[in-house]
PDB file of C-alpha atoms in Angstrom:
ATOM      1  CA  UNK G1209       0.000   0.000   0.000  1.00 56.00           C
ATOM      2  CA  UNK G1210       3.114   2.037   0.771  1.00 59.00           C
ATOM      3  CA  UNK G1211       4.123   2.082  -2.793  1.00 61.00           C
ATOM      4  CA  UNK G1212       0.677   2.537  -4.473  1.00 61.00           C
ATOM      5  CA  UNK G1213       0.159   5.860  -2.387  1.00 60.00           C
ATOM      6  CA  UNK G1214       4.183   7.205  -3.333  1.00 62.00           C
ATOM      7  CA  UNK G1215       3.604   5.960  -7.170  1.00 61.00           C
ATOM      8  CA  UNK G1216       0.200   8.256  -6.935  1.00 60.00           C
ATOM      9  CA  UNK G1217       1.675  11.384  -5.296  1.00 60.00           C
ATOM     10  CA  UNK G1218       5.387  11.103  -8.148  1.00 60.00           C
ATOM     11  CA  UNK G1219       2.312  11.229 -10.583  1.00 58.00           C
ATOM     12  CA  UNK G1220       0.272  13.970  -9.579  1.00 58.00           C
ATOM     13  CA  UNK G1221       3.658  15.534  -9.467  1.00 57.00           C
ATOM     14  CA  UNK G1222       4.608  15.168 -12.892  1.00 60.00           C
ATOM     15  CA  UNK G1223       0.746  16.778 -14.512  1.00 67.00           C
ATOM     16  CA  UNK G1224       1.754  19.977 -14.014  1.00 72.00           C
ATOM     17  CA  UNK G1225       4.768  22.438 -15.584  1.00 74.00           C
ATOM     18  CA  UNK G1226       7.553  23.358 -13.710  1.00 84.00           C
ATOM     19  CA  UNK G1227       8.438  27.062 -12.744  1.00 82.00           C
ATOM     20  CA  UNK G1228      10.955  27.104 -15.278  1.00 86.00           C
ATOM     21  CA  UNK G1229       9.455  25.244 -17.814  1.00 83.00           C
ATOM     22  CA  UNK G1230       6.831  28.037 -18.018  1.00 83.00           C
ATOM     23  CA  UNK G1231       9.562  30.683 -17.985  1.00 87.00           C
ATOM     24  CA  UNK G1232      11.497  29.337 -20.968  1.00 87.00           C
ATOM     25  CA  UNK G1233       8.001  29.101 -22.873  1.00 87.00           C
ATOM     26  CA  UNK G1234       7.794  33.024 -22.273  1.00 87.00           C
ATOM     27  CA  UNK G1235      11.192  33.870 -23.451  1.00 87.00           C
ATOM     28  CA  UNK G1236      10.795  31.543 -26.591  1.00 86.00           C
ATOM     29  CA  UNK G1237       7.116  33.302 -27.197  1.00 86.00           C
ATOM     30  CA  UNK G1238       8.634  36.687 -26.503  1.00 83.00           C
ATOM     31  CA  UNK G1239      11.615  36.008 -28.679  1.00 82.00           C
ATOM     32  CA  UNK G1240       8.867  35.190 -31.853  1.00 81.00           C
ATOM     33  CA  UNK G1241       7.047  38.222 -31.442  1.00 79.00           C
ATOM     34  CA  UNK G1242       9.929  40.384 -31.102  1.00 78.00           C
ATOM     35  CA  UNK G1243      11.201  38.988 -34.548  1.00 75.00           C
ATOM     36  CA  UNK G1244       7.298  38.942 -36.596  1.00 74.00           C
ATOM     37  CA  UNK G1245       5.498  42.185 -34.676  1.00 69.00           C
ATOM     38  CA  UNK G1246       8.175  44.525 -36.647  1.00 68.00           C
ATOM     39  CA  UNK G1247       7.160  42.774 -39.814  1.00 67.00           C
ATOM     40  CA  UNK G1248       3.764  43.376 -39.749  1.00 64.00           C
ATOM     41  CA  UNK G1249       3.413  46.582 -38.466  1.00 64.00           C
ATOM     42  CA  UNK G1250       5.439  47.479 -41.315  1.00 60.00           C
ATOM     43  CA  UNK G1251       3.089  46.088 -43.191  1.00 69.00           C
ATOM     44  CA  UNK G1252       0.206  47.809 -41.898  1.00 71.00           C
ATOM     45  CA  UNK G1253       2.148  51.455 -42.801  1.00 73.00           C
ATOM     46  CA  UNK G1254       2.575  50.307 -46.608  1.00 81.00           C
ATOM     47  CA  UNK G1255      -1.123  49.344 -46.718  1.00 85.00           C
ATOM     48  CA  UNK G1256      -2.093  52.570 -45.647  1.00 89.00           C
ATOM     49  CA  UNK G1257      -0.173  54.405 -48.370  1.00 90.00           C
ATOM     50  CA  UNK G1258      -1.414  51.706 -51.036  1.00 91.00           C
ATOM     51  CA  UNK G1259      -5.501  52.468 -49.610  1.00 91.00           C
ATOM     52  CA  UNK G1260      -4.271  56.304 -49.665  1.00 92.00           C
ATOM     53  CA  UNK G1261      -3.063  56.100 -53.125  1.00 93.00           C
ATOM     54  CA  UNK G1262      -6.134  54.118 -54.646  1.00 92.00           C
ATOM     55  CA  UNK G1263      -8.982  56.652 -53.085  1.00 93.00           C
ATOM     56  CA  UNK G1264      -6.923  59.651 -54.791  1.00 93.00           C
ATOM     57  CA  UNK G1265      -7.408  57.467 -57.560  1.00 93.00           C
ATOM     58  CA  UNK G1266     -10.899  57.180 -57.467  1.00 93.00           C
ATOM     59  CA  UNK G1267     -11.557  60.573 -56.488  1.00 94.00           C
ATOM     60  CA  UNK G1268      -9.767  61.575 -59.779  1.00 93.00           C
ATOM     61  CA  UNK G1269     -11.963  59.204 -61.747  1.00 93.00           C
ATOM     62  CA  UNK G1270     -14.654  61.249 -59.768  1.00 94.00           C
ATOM     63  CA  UNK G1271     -13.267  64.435 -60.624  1.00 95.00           C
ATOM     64  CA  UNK G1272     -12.696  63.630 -64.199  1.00 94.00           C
ATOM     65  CA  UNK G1273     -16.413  62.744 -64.149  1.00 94.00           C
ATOM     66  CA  UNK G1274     -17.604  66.144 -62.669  1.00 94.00           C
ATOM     67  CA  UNK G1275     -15.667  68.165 -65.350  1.00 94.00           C
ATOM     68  CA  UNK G1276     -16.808  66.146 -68.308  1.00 94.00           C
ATOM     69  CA  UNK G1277     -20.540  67.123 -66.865  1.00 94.00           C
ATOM     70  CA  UNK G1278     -19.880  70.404 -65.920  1.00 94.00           C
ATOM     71  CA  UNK G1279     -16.881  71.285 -68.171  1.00 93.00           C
ATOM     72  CA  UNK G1280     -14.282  72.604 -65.549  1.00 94.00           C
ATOM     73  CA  UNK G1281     -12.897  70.607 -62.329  1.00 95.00           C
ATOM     74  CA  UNK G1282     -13.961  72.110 -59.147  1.00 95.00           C
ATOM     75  CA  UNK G1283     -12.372  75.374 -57.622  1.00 94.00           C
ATOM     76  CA  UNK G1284     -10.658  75.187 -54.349  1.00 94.00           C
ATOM     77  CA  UNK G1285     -13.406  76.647 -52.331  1.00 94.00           C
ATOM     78  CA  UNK G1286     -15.925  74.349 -53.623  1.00 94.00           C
ATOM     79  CA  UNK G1287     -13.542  71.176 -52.699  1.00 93.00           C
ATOM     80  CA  UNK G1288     -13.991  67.744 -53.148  1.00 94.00           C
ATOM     81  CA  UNK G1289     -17.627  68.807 -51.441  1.00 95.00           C
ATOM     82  CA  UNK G1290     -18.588  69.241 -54.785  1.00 94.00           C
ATOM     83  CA  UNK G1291     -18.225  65.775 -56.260  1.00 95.00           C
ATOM     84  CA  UNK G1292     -21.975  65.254 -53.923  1.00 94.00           C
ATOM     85  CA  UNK G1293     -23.847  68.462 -53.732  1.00 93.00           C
ATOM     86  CA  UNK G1294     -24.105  70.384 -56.568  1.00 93.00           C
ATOM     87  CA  UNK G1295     -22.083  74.066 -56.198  1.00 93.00           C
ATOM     88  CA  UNK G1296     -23.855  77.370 -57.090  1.00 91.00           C
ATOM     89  CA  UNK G1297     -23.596  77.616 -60.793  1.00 86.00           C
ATOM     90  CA  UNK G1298     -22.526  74.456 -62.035  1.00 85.00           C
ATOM     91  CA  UNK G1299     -24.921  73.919 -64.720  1.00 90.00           C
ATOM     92  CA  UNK G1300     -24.867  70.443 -65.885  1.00 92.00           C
ATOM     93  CA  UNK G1301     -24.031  68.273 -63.169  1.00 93.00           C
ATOM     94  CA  UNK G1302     -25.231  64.733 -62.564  1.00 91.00           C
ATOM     95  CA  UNK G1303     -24.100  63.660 -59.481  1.00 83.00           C
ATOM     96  CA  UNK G1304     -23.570  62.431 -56.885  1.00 92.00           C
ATOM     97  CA  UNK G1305     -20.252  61.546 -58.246  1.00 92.00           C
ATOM     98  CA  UNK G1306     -19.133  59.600 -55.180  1.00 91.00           C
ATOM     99  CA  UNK G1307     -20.873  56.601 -53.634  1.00 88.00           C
ATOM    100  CA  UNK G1308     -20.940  57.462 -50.071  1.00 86.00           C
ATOM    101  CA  UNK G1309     -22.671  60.979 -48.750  1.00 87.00           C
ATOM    102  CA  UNK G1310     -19.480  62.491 -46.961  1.00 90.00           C
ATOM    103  CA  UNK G1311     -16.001  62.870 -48.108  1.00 93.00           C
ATOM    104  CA  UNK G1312     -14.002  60.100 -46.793  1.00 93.00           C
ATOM    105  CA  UNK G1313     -10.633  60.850 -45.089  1.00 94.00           C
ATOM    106  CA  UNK G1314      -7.410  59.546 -45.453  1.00 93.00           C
ATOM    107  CA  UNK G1315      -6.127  56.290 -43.966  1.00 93.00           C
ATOM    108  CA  UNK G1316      -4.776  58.363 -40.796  1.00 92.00           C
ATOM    109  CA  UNK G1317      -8.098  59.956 -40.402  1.00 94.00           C
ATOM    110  CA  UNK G1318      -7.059  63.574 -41.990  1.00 94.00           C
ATOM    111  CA  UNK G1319      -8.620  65.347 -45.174  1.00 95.00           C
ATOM    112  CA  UNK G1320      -7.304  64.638 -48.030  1.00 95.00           C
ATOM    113  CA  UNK G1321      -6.377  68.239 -49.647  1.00 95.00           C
ATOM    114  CA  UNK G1322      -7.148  69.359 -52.953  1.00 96.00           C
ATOM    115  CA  UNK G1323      -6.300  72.405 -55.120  1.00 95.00           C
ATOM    116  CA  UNK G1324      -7.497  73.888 -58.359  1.00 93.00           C
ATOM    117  CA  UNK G1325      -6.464  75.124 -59.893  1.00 91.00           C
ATOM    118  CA  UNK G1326      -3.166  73.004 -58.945  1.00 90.00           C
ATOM    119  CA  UNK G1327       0.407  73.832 -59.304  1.00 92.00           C
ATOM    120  CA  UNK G1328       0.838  70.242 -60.775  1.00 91.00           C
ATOM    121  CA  UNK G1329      -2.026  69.884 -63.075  1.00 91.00           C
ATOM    122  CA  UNK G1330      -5.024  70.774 -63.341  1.00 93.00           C
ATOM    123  CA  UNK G1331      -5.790  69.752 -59.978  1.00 95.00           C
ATOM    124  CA  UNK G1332      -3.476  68.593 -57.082  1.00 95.00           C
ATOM    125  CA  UNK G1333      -5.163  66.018 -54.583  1.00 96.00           C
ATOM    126  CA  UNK G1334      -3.311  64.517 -51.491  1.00 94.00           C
ATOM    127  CA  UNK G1335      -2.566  63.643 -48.032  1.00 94.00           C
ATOM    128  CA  UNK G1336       0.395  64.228 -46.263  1.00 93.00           C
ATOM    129  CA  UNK G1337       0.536  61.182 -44.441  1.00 89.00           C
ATOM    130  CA  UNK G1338       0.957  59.603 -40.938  1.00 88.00           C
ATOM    131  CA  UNK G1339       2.330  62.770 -39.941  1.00 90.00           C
ATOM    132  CA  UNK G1340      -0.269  64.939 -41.391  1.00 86.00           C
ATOM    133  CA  UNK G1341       2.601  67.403 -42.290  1.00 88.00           C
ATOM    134  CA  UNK G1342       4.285  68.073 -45.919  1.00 89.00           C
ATOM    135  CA  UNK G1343       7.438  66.058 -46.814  1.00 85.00           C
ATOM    136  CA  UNK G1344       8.947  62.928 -44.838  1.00 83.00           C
ATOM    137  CA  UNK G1345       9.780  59.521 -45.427  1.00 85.00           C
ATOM    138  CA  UNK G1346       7.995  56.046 -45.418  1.00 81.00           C
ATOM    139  CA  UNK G1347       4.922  56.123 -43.537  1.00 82.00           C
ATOM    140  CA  UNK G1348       4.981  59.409 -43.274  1.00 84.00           C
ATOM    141  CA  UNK G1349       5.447  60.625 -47.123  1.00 89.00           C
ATOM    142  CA  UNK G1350       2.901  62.522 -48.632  1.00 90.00           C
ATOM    143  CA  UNK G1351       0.529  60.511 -51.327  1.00 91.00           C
ATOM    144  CA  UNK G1352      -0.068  62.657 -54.337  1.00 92.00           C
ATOM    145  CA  UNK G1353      -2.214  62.629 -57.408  1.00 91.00           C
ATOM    146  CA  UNK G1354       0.979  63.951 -60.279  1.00 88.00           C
ATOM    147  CA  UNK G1355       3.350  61.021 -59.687  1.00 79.00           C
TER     148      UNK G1355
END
């Protein structure tokens, strides 16, 4: 009986993890995410540009759209605002020329700015970015409609 009650305590000894085995399986878990969390948060920065870069797209396709109707792209003052209510004196127009009932903003939650007419073109439409500033580098480069 001795042995049947030490052979039952060495096993419920041996169903849990040690101290140590627990820490090494935190250090090996820290280690992974130290090498993959830079990865993909890079990630996440060029995806921002990329979604930045295809709505300046479409709101050129937009624009493009509003001057064919109208026959001139919208002034500065008017804005992008114009693309879905119809400024004062803009005979012709058939909007809405966007889907959605409010300008969306940037990836970083800023205005996109527009111009017009533009120092580029005949309209310049951007963002400037993580930053929300002109210039910089990577995430924080400004997204432009002339490149």
């Amino acid at each position: 009986m001795n042995r049947d009650r030490e052979s039952k305590r060495e096993s419920e000894r041996q169903k849990g993890f040690t101290l140590i085995e627990l820490i090494v399986v935190m250090i090996i878990l820290g280690l992974l995410a130290a090498l993959v969390a830079p990865r993909m948060f890079g990630r996440v920065g060029e995806a921002k540009q990329k979604a930045a870069k295809a709505q300046i797209e479409l709101f050129g396709t937009a624009l493009d759209s509003f001057r064919l109707d109208v026959g001139r792209y919208p002034t500065t003052s008017e804005g992008l605002e114009a693309l879905i209510k119809p400024p004062p004196g803009a005979e012709g127009w058939n909007g809405p020329y966007l889907k959605k009932e409010e300008i969306p903003l940037d990836p970083w939650k800023h205005p996109y700015q527009y111009r017009s007419p533009g120092e580029h073109g005949d309209y310049d439409l951007f963002s400037y970015g993580a930053d929300n500033a002109e210039g910089g580098e990577g995430e924080d480069a400004d997204i432009v409609s002339w490149k």
